[in-house]
mmCIF file of C-alpha atoms in Angstrom:
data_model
loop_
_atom_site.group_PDB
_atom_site.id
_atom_site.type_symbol
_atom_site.label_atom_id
_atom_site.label_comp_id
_atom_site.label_asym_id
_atom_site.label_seq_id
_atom_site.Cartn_x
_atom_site.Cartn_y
_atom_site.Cartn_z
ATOM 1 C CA UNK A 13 102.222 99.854 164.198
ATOM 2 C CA UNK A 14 103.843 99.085 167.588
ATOM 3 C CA UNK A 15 106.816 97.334 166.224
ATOM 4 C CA UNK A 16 109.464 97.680 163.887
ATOM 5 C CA UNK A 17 110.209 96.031 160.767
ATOM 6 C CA UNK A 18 113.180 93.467 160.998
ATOM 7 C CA UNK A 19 114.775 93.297 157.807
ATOM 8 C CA UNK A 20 116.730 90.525 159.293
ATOM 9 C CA UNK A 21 113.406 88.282 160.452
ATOM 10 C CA UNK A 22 111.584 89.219 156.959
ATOM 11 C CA UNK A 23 114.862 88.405 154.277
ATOM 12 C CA UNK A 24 117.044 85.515 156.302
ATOM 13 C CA UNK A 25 114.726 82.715 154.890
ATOM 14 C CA UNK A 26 116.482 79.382 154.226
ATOM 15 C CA UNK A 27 118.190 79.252 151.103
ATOM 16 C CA UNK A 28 116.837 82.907 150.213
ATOM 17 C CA UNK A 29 119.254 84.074 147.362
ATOM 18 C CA UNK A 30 120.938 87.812 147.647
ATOM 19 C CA UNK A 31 118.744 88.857 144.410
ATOM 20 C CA UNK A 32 115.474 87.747 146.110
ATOM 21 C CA UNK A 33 116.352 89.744 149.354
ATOM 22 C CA UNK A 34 117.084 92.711 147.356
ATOM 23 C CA UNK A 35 114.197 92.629 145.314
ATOM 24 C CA UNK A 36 112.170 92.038 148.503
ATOM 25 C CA UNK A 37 114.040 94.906 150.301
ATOM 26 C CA UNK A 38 113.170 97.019 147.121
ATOM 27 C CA UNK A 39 109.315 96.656 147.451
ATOM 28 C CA UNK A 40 109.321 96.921 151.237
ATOM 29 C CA UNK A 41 110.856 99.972 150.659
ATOM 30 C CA UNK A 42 108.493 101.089 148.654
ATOM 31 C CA UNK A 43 105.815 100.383 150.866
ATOM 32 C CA UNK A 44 107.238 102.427 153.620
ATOM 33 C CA UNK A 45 107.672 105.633 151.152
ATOM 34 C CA UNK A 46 103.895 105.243 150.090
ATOM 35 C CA UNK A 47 102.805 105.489 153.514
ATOM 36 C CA UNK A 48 104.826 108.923 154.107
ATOM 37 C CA UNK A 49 103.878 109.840 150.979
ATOM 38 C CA UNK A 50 100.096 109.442 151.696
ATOM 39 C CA UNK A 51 100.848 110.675 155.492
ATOM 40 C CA UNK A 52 99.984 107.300 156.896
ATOM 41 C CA UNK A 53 103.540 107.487 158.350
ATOM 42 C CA UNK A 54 105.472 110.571 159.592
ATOM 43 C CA UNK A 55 109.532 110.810 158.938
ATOM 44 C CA UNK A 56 110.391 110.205 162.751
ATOM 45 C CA UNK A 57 107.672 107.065 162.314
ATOM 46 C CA UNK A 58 109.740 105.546 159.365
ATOM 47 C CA UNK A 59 112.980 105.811 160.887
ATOM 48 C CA UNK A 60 111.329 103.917 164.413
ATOM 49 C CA UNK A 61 110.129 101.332 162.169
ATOM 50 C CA UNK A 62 111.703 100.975 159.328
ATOM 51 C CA UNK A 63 115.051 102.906 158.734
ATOM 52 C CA UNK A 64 116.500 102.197 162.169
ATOM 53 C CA UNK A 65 120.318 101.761 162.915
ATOM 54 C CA UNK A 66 119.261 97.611 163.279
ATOM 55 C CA UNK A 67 117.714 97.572 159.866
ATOM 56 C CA UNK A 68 120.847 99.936 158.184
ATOM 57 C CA UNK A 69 123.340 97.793 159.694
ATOM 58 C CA UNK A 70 121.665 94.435 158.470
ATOM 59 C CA UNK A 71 121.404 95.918 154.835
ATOM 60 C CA UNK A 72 125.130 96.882 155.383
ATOM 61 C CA UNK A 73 126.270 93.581 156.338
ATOM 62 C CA UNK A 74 124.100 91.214 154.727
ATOM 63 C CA UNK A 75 122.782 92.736 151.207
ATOM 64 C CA UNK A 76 125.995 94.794 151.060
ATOM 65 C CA UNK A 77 124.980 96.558 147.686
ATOM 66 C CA UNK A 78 125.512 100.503 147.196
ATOM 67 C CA UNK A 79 121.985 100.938 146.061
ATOM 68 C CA UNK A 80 120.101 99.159 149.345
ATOM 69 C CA UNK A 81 122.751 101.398 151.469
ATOM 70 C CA UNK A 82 121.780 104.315 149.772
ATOM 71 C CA UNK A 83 118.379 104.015 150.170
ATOM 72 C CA UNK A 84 118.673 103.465 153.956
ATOM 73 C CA UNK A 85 120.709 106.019 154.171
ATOM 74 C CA UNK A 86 118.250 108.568 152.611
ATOM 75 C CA UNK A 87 115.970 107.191 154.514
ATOM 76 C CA UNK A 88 117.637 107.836 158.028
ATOM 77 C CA UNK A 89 117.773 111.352 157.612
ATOM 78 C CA UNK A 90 114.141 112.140 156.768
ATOM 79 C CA UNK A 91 113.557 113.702 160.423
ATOM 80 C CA UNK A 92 116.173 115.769 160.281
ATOM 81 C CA UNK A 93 114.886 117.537 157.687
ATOM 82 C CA UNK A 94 111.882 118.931 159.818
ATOM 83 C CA UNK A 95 114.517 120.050 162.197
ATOM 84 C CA UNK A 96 116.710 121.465 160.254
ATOM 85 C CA UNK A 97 114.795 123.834 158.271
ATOM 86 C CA UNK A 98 111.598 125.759 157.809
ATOM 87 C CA UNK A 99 108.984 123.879 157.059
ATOM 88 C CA UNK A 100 107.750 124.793 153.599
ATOM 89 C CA UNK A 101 111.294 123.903 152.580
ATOM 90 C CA UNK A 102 111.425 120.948 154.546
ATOM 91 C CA UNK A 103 108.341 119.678 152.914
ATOM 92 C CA UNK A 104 110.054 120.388 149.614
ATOM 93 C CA UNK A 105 112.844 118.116 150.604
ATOM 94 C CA UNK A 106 111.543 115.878 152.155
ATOM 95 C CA UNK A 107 109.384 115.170 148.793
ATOM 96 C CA UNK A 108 112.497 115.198 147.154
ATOM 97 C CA UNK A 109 114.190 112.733 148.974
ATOM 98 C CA UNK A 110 111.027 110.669 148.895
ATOM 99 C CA UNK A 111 111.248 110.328 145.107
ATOM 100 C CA UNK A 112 115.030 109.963 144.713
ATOM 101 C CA UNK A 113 114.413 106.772 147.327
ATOM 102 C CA UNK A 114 111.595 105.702 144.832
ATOM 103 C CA UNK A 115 113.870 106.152 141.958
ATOM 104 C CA UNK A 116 116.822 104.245 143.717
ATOM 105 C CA UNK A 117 114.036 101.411 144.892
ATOM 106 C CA UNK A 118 112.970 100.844 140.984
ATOM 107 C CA UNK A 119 116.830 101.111 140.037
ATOM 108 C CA UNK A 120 117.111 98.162 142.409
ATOM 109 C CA UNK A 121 114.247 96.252 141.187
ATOM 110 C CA UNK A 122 115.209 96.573 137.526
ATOM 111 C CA UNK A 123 118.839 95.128 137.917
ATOM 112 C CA UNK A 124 117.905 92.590 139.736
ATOM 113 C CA UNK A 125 115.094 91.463 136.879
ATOM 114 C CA UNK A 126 117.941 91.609 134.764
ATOM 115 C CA UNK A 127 120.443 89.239 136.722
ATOM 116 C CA UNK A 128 117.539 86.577 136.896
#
């Protein structure tokens, strides 16, 4: 992958409804953790493709809901985990954080099945 992901170019469709874009952002998401959960992607990868300042400002501004902030905001920190401690803990974390973006991803998901 020699590009990053623009939330902006993938969710600003025509007449694309704030549930739709969240539901998309959800599974996008979720797409990004399986690849750093399988090691397709490292941390420093997903935040140079995926949870980038361009992409957390866009889900700011546009999508505006707690749950799609959090999740970026998990998100942007995975690197700093590696560099911050040793690295069985790290690991630890890091698959922590993994599955507590998962869990906010399905959160996401679910409400929005509801409100439609």
């Amino acid at each position: 992958m020699n590009k990053s992901i623009s939330l902006k170019n993938l969710l600003s469709e025509p007449g694309s409804t704030l549930e739709r874009q969240l539901s998309l952002f959800a599974i996008i998401s979720l797409g990004v953790l399986e690849s750093l959960s399988n090691g397709l992607m490292t941390a420093t990868d997903s935040v140079r493709y995926f949870f980038n300042a361009e992409n957390c400002l866009f889900v700011h501004q546009t999508l505006g809901k707690t749950i799609a902030e959090e999740v970026m905001s998990h998100g942007i920190q995975l690197p700093d985990l590696f560099d911050a401690l040793p690295t069985e803990k790290a690991q630890r974390e890091f698959n922590r954080e993994l599955a507590t973006i998962r869990s906010l991803c399905l959160k996401l998901l679910s409400e929005e099945r509801v409100a439609a």
